[in-house]
Amino acid sequence: MRNLRIIRNTVKHWYLFLLIGLLLVGVGLWAIFFPNRSLPVIALAFSLAFLISGIGEIFFAVANRDQIDDWGWNLVSGIFGLTIGALMLLNPEISVIALSFYVGFLVFFYSLKTIILSFDLKKYLLVKWGNFLAIGIIGLLISFLLLAKPFFTDWMIIIFASLGVITVGSTNIYFAFKLRKIKVLARRVSDSLLSRYEQVKQEIESALLDETE
């Protein structure tokens, strides 16, 4: 009964996740294919990407607080990304030393959010949730490797940090297209059908309430 209520209003600004994803994937690929860049430069690029993506997620969450039931996850995720990006930007020396930990914790949080949201997506008969879950699990594995920094050289830290950022970016791109699909499908549901759905829902809830009394 909960699924139609979630999608009855069209999602606003779904493309923000697409732009955020492209930004993160682009930064991650840049760091991998240009490994001769110094660690401080890569840390700066990551911090700016996290800062921008965090602001974008916060804006999306607030704009869709009346459209999406689970909008709070995106708000918390945006605040977390904004905080990590700001910390890295304000403490460049520490960011270089603790790059794998910053990125590791960020990838861990995003991956955990992805896994949780994948089970929410499972409730929609319209949305395939398995791929979303798989990306989340891959992200978790990468975050664990990043948090085991003592076993890595600087070059390996850059590679795994970049892979983590690419994974987060891919998640955002995938999520963006699912949001777009939900937006399109929600428009196909007529007002009369939604009205009948709400009426049936209330009747079922009343019947269940009578059963428990």
XYZ file of C-alpha atoms in Angstrom:
213
model
C 0.000 0.000 0.000
C 2.894 2.326 0.579
C 4.348 2.212 -2.942
C 1.806 4.318 -4.810
C 1.784 6.945 -2.100
C 5.511 7.436 -2.575
C 5.324 8.000 -6.314
C 2.045 9.906 -6.628
C 3.917 13.204 -7.029
C 6.566 13.621 -9.718
C 10.169 13.740 -8.546
C 11.871 17.114 -8.942
C 15.394 17.665 -10.230
C 16.231 13.971 -10.780
C 19.046 15.091 -13.089
C 21.033 16.367 -10.081
C 22.037 12.797 -9.265
C 23.105 12.320 -12.873
C 25.308 15.432 -12.748
C 26.736 14.446 -9.354
C 27.467 10.950 -10.635
C 29.186 12.206 -13.775
C 31.292 14.588 -11.688
C 32.436 11.854 -9.296
C 33.105 9.324 -12.055
C 35.018 11.958 -14.012
C 37.206 12.894 -11.045
C 37.833 9.233 -10.251
C 38.856 8.397 -13.816
C 41.054 11.499 -13.971
C 42.922 10.383 -10.846
C 43.433 6.866 -12.245
C 44.552 7.844 -15.752
C 46.789 10.667 -14.576
C 48.568 9.014 -11.619
C 51.532 11.347 -11.990
C 49.472 14.052 -10.286
C 50.638 14.717 -6.741
C 48.601 13.432 -3.811
C 47.718 16.984 -2.639
C 46.243 17.818 -6.071
C 44.162 14.629 -6.087
C 43.004 15.264 -2.508
C 41.935 18.784 -3.533
C 39.991 17.451 -6.526
C 38.218 14.883 -4.341
C 37.362 17.484 -1.688
C 35.810 19.841 -4.257
C 33.845 16.966 -5.816
C 32.512 15.894 -2.403
C 31.619 19.485 -1.551
C 29.680 20.032 -4.771
C 27.936 16.639 -4.622
C 26.945 17.237 -0.993
C 25.356 20.585 -1.839
C 23.514 18.970 -4.756
C 22.125 16.157 -2.604
C 20.973 18.558 0.106
C 19.175 20.683 -2.492
C 17.528 17.580 -3.998
C 16.428 16.268 -0.593
C 14.851 19.560 0.477
C 13.155 20.069 -2.904
C 11.609 16.571 -2.742
C 10.696 16.382 0.940
C 6.998 16.245 -0.013
C 7.514 13.878 -2.959
C 9.753 11.151 -1.508
C 9.089 9.427 1.808
C 12.736 8.507 2.365
C 14.112 11.945 1.477
C 15.936 12.071 4.831
C 18.567 9.601 3.610
C 19.541 11.961 0.816
C 19.656 14.892 3.228
C 21.943 13.053 5.660
C 24.066 11.789 2.770
C 24.416 15.311 1.398
C 25.376 16.748 4.781
C 27.933 13.959 5.253
C 29.485 14.557 1.830
C 29.514 18.322 2.369
C 31.192 17.865 5.762
C 33.886 15.525 4.418
C 34.556 17.848 1.491
C 34.804 20.895 3.762
C 37.117 19.119 6.216
C 39.420 18.038 3.405
C 39.408 21.509 1.885
C 40.111 23.288 5.183
C 42.815 20.818 6.240
C 44.809 20.042 3.075
C 47.828 18.666 4.943
C 45.708 16.252 6.970
C 43.690 15.365 3.861
C 46.802 14.097 2.103
C 47.811 11.949 5.075
C 44.302 10.651 5.762
C 42.993 10.548 2.183
C 42.106 6.864 2.308
C 40.238 7.308 5.604
C 38.231 10.299 4.369
C 37.293 8.581 1.132
C 36.866 5.221 2.876
C 34.336 6.548 5.378
C 32.488 8.443 2.664
C 32.299 5.392 0.391
C 31.240 3.253 3.371
C 28.364 5.603 4.220
C 27.215 5.955 0.610
C 27.387 2.182 0.094
C 25.423 1.533 3.275
C 22.806 4.031 2.121
C 22.707 2.333 -1.271
C 22.104 -1.094 0.278
C 19.315 0.245 2.503
C 17.660 2.116 -0.363
C 17.905 -0.969 -2.582
C 15.538 -2.792 -0.225
C 13.211 0.207 -0.377
C 13.339 0.020 -4.177
C 12.416 -3.653 -3.910
C 8.983 -2.525 -2.752
C 8.385 -0.987 -6.179
C 7.273 -3.502 -8.764
C 8.507 -0.965 -11.348
C 12.132 -0.780 -10.283
C 14.881 -3.396 -10.503
C 16.710 -3.209 -7.193
C 19.297 -6.008 -7.551
C 21.840 -3.918 -9.461
C 21.576 -1.162 -6.872
C 22.256 -3.694 -4.110
C 25.253 -5.115 -5.990
C 26.816 -1.663 -6.409
C 26.350 -1.027 -2.696
C 28.101 -4.275 -1.764
C 31.007 -3.513 -4.112
C 31.311 -0.079 -2.530
C 31.419 -1.606 0.950
C 34.266 -3.913 -0.054
C 36.245 -0.999 -1.499
C 35.647 1.072 1.635
C 37.009 -1.750 3.812
C 40.145 -1.869 1.672
C 40.566 1.902 1.944
C 40.248 1.816 5.713
C 43.092 -0.749 5.758
C 45.502 1.961 4.558
C 48.592 0.646 6.456
C 48.813 -2.165 3.902
C 48.938 0.176 0.882
C 51.437 2.391 -0.897
C 50.427 5.914 -1.989
C 49.846 4.687 -5.542
C 47.480 1.954 -4.342
C 45.654 4.444 -2.119
C 45.021 6.661 -5.151
C 43.767 3.712 -7.208
C 41.398 2.366 -4.542
C 40.221 5.850 -3.528
C 39.459 6.566 -7.186
C 37.606 3.267 -7.552
C 35.576 4.146 -4.468
C 34.680 7.561 -5.874
C 33.775 5.981 -9.230
C 31.528 3.475 -7.443
C 29.705 6.259 -5.603
C 29.355 8.171 -8.870
C 27.990 5.107 -10.670
C 25.437 4.664 -7.887
C 24.243 8.233 -8.355
C 23.947 7.815 -12.128
C 21.985 4.572 -11.747
C 19.743 6.156 -9.114
C 19.129 9.174 -11.360
C 17.710 7.046 -14.162
C 15.525 5.116 -11.709
C 14.169 8.406 -10.366
C 13.469 9.506 -13.928
C 11.606 6.269 -14.571
C 9.513 6.752 -11.438
C 8.806 10.339 -12.514
C 7.575 9.187 -15.927
C 5.454 6.368 -14.491
C 3.945 8.608 -11.821
C 2.627 10.928 -14.531
C 0.712 8.033 -16.078
C -1.345 7.482 -12.936
C -4.582 9.437 -13.257
C -6.048 11.508 -10.424
C -9.204 9.387 -10.418
C -7.164 6.200 -10.023
C -5.210 7.722 -7.154
C -8.455 8.829 -5.528
C -9.839 5.293 -5.754
C -6.573 3.916 -4.394
C -6.722 6.238 -1.374
C -10.333 5.246 -0.757
C -9.563 1.514 -0.901
C -6.515 2.038 1.298
C -8.600 3.794 3.948
C -11.207 1.034 3.850
C -8.527 -1.641 4.327
C -6.923 0.272 7.199
C -10.326 0.699 8.855
C -11.077 -3.005 8.465
C -7.718 -3.983 9.963
C -8.259 -1.549 12.820
C -11.661 -3.081 13.543
C -10.075 -6.544 13.600
C -7.568 -5.524 16.281
C -10.200 -3.951 18.537
